[in-house]
Coordinates of C-alpha atoms and ligand atoms in Angstrom, one line a residue:
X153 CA -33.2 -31.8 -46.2
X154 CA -29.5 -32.2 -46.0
X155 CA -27.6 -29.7 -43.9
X156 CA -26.5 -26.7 -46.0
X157 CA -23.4 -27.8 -45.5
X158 CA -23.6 -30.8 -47.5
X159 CA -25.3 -28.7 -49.7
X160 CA -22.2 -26.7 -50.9
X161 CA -20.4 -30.3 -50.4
X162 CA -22.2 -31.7 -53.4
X163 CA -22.4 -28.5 -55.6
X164 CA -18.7 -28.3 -55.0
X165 CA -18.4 -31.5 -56.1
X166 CA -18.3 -30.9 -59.7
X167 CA -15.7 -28.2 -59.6
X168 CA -13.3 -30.1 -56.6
X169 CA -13.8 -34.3 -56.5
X170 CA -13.9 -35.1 -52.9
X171 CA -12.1 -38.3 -52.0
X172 CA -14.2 -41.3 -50.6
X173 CA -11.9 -43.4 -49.1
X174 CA -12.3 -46.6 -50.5
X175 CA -10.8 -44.7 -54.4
X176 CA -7.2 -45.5 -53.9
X177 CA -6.4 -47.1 -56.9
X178 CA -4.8 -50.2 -56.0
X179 CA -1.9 -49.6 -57.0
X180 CA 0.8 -53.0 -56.3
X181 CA 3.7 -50.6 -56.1
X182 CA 1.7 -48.8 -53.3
X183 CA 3.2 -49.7 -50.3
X184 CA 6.5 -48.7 -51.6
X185 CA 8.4 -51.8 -50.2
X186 CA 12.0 -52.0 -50.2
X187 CA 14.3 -54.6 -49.6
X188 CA 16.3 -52.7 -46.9
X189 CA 18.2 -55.2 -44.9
X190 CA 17.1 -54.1 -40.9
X191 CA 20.2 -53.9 -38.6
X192 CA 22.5 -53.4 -40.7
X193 CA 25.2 -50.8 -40.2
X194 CA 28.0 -49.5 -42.2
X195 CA 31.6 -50.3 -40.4
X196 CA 33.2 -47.7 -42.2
X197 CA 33.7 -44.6 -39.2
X198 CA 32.7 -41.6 -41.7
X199 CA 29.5 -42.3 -43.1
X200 CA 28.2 -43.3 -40.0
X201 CA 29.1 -40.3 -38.5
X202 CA 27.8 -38.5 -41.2
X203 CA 24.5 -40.6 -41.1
X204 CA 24.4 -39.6 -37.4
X205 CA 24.5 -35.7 -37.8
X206 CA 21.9 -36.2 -41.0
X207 CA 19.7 -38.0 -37.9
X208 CA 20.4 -35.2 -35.7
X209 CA 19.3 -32.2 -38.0
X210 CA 16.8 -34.2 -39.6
X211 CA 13.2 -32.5 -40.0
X212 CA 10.8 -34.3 -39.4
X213 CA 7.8 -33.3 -41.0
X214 CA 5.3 -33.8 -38.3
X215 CA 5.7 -33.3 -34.2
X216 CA 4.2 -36.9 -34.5
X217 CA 7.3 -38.5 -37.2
X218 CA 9.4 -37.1 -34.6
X219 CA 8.4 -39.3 -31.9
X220 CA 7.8 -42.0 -33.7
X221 CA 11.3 -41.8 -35.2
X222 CA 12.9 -41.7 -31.8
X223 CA 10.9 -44.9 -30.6
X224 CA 12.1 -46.4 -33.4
X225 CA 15.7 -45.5 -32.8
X226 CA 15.1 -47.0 -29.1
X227 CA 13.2 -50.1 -30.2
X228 CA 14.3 -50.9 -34.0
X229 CA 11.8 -50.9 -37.0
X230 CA 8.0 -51.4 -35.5
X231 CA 5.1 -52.9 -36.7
X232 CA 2.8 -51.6 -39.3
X233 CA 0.1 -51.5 -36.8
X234 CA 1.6 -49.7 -34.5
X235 CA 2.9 -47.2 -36.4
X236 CA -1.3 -46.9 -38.1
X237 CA -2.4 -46.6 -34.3
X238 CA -0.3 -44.1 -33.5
X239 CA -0.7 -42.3 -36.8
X240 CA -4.6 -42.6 -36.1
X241 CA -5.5 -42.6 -32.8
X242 CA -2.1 -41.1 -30.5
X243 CA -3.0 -38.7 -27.8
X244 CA -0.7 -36.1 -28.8
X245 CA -1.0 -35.4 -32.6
X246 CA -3.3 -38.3 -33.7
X247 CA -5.1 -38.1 -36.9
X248 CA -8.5 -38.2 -35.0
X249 CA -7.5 -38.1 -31.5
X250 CA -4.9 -34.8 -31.8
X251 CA -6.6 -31.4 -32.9
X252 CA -6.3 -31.0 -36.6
X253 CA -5.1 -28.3 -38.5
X254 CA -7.2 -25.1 -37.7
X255 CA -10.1 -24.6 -40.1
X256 CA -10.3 -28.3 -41.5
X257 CA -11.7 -31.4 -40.3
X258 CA -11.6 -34.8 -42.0
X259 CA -14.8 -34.9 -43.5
X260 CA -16.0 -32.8 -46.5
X261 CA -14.5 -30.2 -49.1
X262 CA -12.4 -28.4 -46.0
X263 CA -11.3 -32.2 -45.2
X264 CA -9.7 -34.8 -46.4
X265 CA -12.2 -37.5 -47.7
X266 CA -16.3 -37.8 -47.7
X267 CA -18.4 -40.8 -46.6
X268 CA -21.7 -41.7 -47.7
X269 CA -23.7 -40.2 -44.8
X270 CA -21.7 -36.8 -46.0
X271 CA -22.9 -37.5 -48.9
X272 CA -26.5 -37.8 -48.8
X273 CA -29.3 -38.4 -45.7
X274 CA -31.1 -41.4 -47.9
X275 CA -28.1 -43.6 -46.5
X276 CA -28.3 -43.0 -42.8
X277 CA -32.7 -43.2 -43.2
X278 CA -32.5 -46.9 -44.8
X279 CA -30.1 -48.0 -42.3
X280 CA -32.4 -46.9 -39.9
X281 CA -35.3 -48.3 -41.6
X282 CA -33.1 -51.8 -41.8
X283 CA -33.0 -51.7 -37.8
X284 CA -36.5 -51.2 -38.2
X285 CA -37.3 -54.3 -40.5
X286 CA -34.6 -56.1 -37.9
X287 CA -36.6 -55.8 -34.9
X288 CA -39.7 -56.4 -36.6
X289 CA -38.7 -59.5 -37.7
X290 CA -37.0 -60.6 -34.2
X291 CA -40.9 -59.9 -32.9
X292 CA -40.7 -56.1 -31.7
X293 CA -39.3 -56.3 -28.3
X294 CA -40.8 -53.9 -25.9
X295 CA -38.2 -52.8 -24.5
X296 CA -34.4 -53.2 -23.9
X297 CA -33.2 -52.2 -27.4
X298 CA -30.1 -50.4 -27.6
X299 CA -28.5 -48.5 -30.4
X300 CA -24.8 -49.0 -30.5
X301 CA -22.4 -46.9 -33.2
X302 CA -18.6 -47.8 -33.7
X303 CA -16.6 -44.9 -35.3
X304 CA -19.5 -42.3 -35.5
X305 CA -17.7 -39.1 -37.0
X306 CA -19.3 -36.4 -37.1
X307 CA -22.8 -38.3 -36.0
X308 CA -24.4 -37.6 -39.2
X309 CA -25.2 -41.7 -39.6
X310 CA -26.7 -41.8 -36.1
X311 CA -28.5 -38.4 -36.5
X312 CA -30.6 -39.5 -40.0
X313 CA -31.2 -42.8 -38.0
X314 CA -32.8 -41.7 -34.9
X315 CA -35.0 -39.7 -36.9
X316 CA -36.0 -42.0 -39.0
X317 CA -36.8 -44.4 -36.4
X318 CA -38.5 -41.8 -33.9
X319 CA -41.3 -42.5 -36.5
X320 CA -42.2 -46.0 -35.0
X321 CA -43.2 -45.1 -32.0
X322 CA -43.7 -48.9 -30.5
X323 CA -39.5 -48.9 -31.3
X324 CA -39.1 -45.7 -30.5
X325 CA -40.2 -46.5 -27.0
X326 CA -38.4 -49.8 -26.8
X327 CA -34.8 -47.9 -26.9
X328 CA -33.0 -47.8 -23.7
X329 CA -29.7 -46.0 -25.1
X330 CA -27.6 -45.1 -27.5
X331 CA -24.0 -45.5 -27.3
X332 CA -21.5 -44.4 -29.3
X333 CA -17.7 -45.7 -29.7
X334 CA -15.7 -42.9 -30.6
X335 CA -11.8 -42.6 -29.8
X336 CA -11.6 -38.8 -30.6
X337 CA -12.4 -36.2 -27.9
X338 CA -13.0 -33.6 -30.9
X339 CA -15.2 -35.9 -32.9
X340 CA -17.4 -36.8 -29.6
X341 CA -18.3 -33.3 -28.7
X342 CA -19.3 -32.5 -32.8
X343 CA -21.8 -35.7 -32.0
X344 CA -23.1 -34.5 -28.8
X345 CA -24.0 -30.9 -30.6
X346 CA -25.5 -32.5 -33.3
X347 CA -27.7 -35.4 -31.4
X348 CA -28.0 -33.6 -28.3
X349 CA -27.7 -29.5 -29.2
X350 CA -24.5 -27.4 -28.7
X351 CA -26.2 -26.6 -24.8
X352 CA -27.0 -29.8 -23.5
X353 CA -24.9 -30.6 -21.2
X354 CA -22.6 -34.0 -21.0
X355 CA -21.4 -36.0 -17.6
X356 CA -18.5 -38.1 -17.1
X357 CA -18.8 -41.4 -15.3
X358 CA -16.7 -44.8 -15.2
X359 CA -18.4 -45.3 -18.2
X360 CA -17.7 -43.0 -20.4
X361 CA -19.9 -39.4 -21.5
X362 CA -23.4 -39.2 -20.9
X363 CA -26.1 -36.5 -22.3
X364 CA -29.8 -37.0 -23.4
X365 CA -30.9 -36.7 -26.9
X366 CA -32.9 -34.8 -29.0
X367 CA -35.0 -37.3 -30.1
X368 CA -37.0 -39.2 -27.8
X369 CA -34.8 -37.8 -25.1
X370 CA -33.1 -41.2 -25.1
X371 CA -29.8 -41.5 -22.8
X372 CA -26.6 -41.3 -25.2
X373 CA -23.2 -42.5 -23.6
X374 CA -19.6 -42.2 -25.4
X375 CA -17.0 -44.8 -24.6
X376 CA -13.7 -45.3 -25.8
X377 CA -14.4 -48.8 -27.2
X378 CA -17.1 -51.1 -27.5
X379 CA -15.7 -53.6 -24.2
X380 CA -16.8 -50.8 -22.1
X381 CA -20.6 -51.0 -23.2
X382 CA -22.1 -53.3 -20.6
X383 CA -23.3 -56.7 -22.3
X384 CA -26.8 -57.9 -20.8
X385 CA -28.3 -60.8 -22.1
X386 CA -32.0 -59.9 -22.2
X387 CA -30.7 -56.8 -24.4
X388 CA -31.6 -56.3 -27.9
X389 CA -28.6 -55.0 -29.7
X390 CA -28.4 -52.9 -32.9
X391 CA -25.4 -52.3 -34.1
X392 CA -23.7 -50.4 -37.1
X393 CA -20.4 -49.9 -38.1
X394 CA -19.8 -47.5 -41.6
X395 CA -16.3 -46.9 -42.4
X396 CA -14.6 -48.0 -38.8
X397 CA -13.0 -51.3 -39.5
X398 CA -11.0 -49.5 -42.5
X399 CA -9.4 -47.3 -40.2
X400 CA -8.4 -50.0 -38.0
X401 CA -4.9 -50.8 -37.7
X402 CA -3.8 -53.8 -39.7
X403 CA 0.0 -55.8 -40.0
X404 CA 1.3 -57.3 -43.3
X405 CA 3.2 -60.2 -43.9
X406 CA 4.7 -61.6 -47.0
X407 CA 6.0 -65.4 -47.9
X408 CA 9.4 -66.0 -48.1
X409 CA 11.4 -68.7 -48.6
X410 CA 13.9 -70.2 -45.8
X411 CA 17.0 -72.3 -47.0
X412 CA 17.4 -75.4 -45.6
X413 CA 19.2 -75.6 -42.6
X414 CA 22.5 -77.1 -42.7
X415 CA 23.5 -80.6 -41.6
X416 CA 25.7 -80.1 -38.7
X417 CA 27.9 -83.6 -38.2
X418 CA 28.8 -85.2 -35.0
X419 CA 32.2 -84.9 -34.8
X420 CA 34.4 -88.5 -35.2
X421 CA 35.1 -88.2 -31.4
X422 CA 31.5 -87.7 -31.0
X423 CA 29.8 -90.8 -32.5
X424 CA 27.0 -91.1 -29.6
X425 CA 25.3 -88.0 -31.0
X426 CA 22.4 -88.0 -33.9
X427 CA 23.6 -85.9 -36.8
X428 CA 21.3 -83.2 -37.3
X429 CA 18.9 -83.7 -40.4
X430 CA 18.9 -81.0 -43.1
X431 CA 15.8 -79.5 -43.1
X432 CA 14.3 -78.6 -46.5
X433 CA 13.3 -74.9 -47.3
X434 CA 10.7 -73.9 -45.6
X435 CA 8.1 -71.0 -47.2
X436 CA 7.8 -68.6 -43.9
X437 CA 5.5 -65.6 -43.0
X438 CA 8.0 -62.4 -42.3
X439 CA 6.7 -59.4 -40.8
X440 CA 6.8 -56.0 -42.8
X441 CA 8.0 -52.8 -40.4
X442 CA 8.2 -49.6 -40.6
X443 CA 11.8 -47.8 -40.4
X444 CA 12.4 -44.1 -41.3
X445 CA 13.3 -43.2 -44.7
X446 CA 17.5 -42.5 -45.2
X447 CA 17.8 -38.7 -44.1
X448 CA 18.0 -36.8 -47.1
X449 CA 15.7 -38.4 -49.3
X450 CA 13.4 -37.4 -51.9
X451 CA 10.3 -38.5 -53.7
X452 CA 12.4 -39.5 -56.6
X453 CA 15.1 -41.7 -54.4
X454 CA 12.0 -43.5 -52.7
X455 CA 10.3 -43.8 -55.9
X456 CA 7.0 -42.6 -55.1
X457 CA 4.4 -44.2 -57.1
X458 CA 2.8 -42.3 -59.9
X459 CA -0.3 -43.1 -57.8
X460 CA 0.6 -41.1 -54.8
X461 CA 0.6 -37.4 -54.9
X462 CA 4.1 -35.7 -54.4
X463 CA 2.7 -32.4 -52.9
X464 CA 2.8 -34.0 -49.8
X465 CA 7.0 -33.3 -48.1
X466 CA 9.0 -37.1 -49.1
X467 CA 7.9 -40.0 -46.5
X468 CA 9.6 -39.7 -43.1
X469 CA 8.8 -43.4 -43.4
X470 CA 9.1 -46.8 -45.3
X471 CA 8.0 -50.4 -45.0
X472 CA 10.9 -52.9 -44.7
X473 CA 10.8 -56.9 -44.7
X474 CA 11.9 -58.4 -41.0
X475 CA 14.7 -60.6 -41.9
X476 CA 13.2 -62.5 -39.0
X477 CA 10.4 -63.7 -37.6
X478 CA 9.0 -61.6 -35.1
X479 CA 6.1 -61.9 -32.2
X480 CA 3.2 -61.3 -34.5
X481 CA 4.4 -62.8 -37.7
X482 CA 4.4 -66.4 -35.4
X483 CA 1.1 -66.6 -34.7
X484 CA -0.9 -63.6 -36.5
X485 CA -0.6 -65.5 -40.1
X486 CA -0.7 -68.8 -38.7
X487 CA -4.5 -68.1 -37.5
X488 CA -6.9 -68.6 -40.0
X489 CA -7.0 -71.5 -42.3
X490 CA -6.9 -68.9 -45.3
X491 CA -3.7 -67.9 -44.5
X492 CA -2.0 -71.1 -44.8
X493 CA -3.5 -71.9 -47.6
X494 CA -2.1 -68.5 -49.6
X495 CA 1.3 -69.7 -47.8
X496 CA 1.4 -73.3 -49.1
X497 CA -0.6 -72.4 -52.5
X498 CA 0.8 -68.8 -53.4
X499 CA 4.1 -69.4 -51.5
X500 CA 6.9 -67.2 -51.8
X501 CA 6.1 -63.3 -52.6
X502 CA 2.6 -63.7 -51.5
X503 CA 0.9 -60.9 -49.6
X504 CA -1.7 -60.8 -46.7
X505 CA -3.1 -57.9 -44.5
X506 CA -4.3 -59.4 -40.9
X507 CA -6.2 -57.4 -38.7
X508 CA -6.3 -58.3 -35.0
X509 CA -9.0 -55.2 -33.8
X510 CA -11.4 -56.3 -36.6
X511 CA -11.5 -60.0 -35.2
X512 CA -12.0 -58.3 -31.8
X513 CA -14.6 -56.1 -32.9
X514 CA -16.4 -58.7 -34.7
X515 CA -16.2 -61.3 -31.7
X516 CA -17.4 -58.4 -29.5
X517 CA -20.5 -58.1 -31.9
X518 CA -21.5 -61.8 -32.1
X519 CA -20.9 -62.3 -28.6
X520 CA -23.6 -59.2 -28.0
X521 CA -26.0 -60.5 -30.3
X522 CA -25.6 -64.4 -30.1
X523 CA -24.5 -64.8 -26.7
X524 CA -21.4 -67.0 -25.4
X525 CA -20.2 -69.2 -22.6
X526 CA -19.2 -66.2 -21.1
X527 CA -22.2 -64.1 -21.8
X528 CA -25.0 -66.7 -22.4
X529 CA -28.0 -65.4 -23.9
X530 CA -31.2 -67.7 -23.8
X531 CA -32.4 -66.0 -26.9
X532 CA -29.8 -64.5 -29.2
X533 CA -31.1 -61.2 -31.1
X534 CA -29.7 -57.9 -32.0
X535 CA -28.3 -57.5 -35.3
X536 CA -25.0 -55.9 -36.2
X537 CA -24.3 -54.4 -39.8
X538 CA -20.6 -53.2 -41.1
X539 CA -20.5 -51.3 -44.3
X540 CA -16.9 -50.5 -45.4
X541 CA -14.9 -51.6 -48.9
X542 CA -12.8 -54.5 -49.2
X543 CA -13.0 -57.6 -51.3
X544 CA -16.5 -59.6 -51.4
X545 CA -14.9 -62.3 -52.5
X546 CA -13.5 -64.1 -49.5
X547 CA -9.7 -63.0 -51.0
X548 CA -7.8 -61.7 -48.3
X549 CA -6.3 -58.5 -48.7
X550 CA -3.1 -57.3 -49.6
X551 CA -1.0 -54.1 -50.6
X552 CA -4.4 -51.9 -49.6
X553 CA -2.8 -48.9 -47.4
X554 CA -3.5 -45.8 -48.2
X555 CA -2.9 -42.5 -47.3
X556 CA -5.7 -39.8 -47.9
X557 CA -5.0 -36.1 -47.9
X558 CA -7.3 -33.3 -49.2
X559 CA -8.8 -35.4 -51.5
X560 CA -5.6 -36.6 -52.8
X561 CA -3.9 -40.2 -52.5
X562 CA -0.9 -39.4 -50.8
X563 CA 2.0 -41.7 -49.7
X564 CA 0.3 -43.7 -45.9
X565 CA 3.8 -42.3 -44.7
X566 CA 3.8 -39.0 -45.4
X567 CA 3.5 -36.4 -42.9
X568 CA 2.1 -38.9 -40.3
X569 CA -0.8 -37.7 -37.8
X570 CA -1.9 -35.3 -40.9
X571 CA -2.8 -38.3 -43.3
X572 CA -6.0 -40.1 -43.3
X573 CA -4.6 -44.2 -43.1
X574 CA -7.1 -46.8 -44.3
X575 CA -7.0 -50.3 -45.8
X576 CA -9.5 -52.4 -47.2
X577 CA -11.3 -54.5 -44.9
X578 CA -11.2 -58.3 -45.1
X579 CA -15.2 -59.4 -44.8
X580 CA -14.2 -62.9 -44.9
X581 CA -12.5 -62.7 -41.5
X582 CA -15.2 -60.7 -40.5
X583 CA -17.6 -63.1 -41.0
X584 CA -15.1 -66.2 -39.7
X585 CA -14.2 -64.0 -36.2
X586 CA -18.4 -63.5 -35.9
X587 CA -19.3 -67.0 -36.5
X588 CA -16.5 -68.8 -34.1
X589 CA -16.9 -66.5 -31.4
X590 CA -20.6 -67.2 -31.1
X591 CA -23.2 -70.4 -31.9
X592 CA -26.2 -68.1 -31.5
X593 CA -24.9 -66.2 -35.1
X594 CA -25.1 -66.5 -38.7
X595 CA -23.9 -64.2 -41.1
X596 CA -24.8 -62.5 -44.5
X597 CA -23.4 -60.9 -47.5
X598 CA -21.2 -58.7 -48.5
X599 CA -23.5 -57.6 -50.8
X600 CA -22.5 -54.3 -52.8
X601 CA -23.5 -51.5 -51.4
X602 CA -25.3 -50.8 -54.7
X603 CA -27.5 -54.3 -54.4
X604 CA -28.1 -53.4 -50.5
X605 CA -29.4 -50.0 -51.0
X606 CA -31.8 -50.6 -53.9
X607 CA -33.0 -53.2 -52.3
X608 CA -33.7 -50.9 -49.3
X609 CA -35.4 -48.3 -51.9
X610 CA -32.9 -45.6 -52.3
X611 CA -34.6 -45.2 -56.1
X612 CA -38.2 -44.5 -54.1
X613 CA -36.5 -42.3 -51.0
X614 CA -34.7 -40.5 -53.1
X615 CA -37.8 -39.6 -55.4
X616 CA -39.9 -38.3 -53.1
X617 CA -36.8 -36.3 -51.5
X618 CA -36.3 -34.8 -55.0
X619 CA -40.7 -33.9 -55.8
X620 CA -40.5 -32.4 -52.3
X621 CA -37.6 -30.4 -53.2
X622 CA -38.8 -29.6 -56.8
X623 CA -42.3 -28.8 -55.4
X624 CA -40.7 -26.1 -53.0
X625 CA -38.3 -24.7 -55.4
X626 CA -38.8 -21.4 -56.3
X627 CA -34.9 -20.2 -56.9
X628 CA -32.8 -21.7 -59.1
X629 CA -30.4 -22.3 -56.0
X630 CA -33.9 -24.2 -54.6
X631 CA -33.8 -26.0 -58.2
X632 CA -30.1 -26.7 -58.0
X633 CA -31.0 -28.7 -54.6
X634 CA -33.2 -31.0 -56.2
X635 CA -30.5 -31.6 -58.7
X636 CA -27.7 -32.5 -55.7
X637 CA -30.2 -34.9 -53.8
X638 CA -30.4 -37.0 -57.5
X639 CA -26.3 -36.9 -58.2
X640 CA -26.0 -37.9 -54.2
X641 CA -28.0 -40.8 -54.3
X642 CA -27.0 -41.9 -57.1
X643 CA -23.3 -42.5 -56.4
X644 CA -23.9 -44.1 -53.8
X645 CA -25.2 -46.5 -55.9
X646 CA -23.1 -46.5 -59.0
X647 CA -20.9 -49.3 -59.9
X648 CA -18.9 -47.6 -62.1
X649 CA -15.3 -45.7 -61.4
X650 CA -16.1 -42.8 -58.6
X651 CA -19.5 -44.9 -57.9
X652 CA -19.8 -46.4 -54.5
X653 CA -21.9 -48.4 -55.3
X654 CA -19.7 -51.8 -56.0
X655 CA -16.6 -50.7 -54.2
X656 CA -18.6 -50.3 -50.7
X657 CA -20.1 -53.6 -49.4
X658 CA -22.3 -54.7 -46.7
X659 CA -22.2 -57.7 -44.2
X660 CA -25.0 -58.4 -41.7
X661 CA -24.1 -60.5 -38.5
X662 CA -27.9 -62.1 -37.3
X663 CA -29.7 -64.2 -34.6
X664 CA -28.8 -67.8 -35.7
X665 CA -32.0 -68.9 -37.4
X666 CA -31.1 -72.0 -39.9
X667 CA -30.3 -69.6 -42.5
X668 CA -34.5 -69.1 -43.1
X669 CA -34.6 -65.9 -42.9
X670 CA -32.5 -63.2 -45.0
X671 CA -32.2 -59.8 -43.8
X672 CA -34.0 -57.0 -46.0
X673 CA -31.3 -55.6 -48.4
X674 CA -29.9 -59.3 -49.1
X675 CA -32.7 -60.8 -50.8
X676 CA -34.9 -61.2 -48.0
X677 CA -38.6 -59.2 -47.8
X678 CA -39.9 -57.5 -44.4
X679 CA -41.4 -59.7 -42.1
X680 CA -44.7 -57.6 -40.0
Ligands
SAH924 N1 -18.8 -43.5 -39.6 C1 -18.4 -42.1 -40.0 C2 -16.9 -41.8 -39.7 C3 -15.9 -42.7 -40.3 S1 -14.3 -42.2 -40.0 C4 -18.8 -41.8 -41.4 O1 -19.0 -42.7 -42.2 O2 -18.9 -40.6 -41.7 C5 -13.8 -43.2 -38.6 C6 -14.4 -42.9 -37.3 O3 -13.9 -43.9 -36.4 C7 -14.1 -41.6 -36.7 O4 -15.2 -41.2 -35.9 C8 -12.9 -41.9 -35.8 O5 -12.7 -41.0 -34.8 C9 -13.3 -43.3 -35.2 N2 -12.2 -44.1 -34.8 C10 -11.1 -44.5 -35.5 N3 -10.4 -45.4 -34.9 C11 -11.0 -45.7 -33.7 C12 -10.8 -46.5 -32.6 N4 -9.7 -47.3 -32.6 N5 -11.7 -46.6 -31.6 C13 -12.8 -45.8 -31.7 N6 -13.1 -45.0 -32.7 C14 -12.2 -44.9 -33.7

């Protein structure tokens, strides 16, 4: 049965609605973006002045909008993805890397948002029976499989895994290790406790963390990201990633349009030299940055949208347009054939989220499972499956980041280090990253996550979960239980508004095999 804890998760769910990320309303006013022109400053002696003791008193509203204010004042405005890295992952005041507010954590009722693991073990078990159907179906290697985890939290995933897959023993046996990505020094020690016990004790290498874990006393090592996980080519990868690509940091761009240059004429003394054409308007990609808000201001002068909770103190910070182009706005938007064609079809205005990590990640994966010129594999196997939220539809994603607090959408630039940043991830790069990185790949889905876990059997899990529990229970607490387990599973299913079910999707990078053979969950049936 699910911890206790999740217990009083879901029967507090009724009274308090806890957050899953992916429930920002998508709001087009949400990333508040104002035409501020960047570099601009007043010639008139007094303001100025004034601005400058304003700057000097200012309150910042986190130790982290502090320093990120004064990097900005030494480097100008910065881009959005530095400013999410920072606000996610910063050694000093991070929202996962610092220590978080005493008594709270980011999961669950005392956090800020819950994710389906949270939510219910049913999830974690059919992943694990997925990797099961997997490495059936890629002829049950005898040894050499590893387990690999990006963005574990609080190893609740990994935890209803192993122990659904210490079942099959032949697998069971065929693990070599577990690793585990995980930025956050906090977050890897909960995982150790959980997988390993609170006494078990954990080694540092040039690796990363080693201990041994409870089940089938398999070796588990933490690293800091995925390039440090050695990459062997007789190795069977499986690899998942739930709710990690969301939190990685992501730039936007929007279209505007350039006047023409003007025709500069030789001049009559001049007549060897060309005169330069006029160049029609051009539509450009400009970069959108992040610049503190005017000292002084208030939700109601930054026009907070009606989406965005105002018990948060006013953003420190705001998105402004670069009235230039700038390193990343040259090439980032300029590298997928998507992205032109929003620039030349949508043009002017348009909108686009890119994110560089995800195309690393997703490279790294392929590369793992399908080999490369670099890391040739004479048989390409593994699998890697990424379930997160974004749009199915190959559209690319714009205006999606959010800040998460308690529950609560709150302004992404509001009290930075303490707000949970996300955006939707874009599956369709995903799947482009995966496929040119590595020949030996193909990809499928996203599916919903509603289609991928009926197709798994959530509906026959989750009954014989609720018998057992209904069986045992003689209290009405005991009763209650079997109660939760139904509601849990069930929105993770649901398509409807505070369902995951549609929202939450799932994409599975395979062995290349002709497209044959579907994975179990995407309309394909276990292969023995
Ligand atoms: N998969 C978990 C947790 C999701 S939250 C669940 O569904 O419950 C995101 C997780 O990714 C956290 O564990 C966080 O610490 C980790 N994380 C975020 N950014 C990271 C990065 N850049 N590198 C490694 N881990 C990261």
């Amino acid at each position: 049965m699910r911890s206790t804890l999740a217990r009083a998760l879901l029967t507090a769910a009724g009274r308090s609605f806890m957050q899953s990320r992916a429930f920002a309303p998508r709001a087009s006013q949400s990333l508040s973006l104002r035409a501020t022109t960047l570099g601009v400053r007043s010639l008139s002696t007094t303001p100025r002045l004034r601005n400058l003791e304003d700057e000097l008193e200012r309150k910042w509203s986190t130790p982290l909008a502090k320093r990120l204010a004064d990097a900005i004042s030494a480097t100008g405005p910065v881009p959005l993805a530095s400013f999410m890295r920072m606000c996610l992952t910063a050694d000093i005041g991070g929202y996962y890397t610092g220590a978080i507010e005493e008594g709270r954590d980011q999961f669950g009722l005392k956090g800020d948002f819950v994710t389906s693991p949270e939510i219910s073990q049913v999830f974690g078990e059919l992943i694990g029976i997925w990797f099961v159907t997997e490495w059936m179906a890629q002829g049950k290697q005898s040894q050499g499989v590893e387990l690999i985890e990006v963005g574990p939290g609080r190893g609740t995933l990994m935890d209803d895994m192993l122990r659904t897959i210490q079942k099959f023993g032949k697998l069971a046996n065929s693990i070599d290790a577990v690793y585990m990505v995980e930025a956050s020094p906090q977050l890897r020690e909960v995982q150790k406790n959980l997988l390993c016990g609170a006494d078990a004790p954990m080694t540092e290498s040039k690796v990363g963390y080693h201990s041994v874990c409870k089940y089938m006393s398999v070796p588990i090592v933490w690293t800091d990201t995925v390039k440090s996980i050695p990459n062997a080519s007789e190795k069977m990868p499986f690899i998942v990633a739930h709710e990690f690509f969301d939190a990685l940091p992501i730039h936007a761009f929007q279209c505007v349009e350039v006047p023409a240059t003007q025709d500069i004429k030789p001049s009559p003394s001049d007549l060897s030299s060309p005169s330069t054409r006029t160049s029609q308007p051009t539509v450009q990609w400009r970069e959108m940055l992040v610049s503190p808000t005017p000292p002084g201001s208030t939700h109601d002068s930054l026009r907070t949208p009606a989406s965005q909770s105002r018990e948060t103190p006013p953003p420190d910070f705001q998105l402004t347009l670069a009235q230039a182009n700038t390193r990343h706005s040259l090439y980032l938007p300029e590298s997928s054939p998507r992205y032109r064609a929003i620039r030349s079809q949508v043009g002017p205005g348009a909108l686009i989220e890119v994110c560089p990590d995800a195309a690393l990640y997703a490279t790294d994966f392929a590369v793992r499972v399908g080999g490369s010129a670099q890391y040739p594999k004479a048989k390409p196997k593994g699998a890697a499956l990424i379930l997160d939220y974004g749009p199915g539809d190959g559209t690319v994603p714009t205006n999606s980041l959010r800040g998460i607090r308690r529950h609560r959408r709150v302004s992404p630039f509001a009290e930075p280090g303490l707000t949970d940043l996300s955006a939707d991830v874009d599956f369709a790069g995903i799947a482009e990253s995966a496929l040119r990185a590595s020949e030996g790949v193909e990809v499928h889905g996203p599916v919903d996550q509603g289609t991928f876990l009926n197709l798994m059997g959530i509906k026959e899990r989750a009954e014989m979960l609720i018998r057992a529990a209904a069986a045992n229970a003689k209290t009405d607490e005991a009763k209650q239980h079997a109660s939760d387990i139904e509601k849990a599973w069930m929105r993770l299913v649901d398509r409807g508004p505070g369902g995951m079910g549609k929202v939450y999707k799932a994409l599975a990078i395979l062995p290349e095999n002709g497209g044959w053979r579907k994975p179990v969950g995407f309309g394909g049936d276990v292969v023995v």
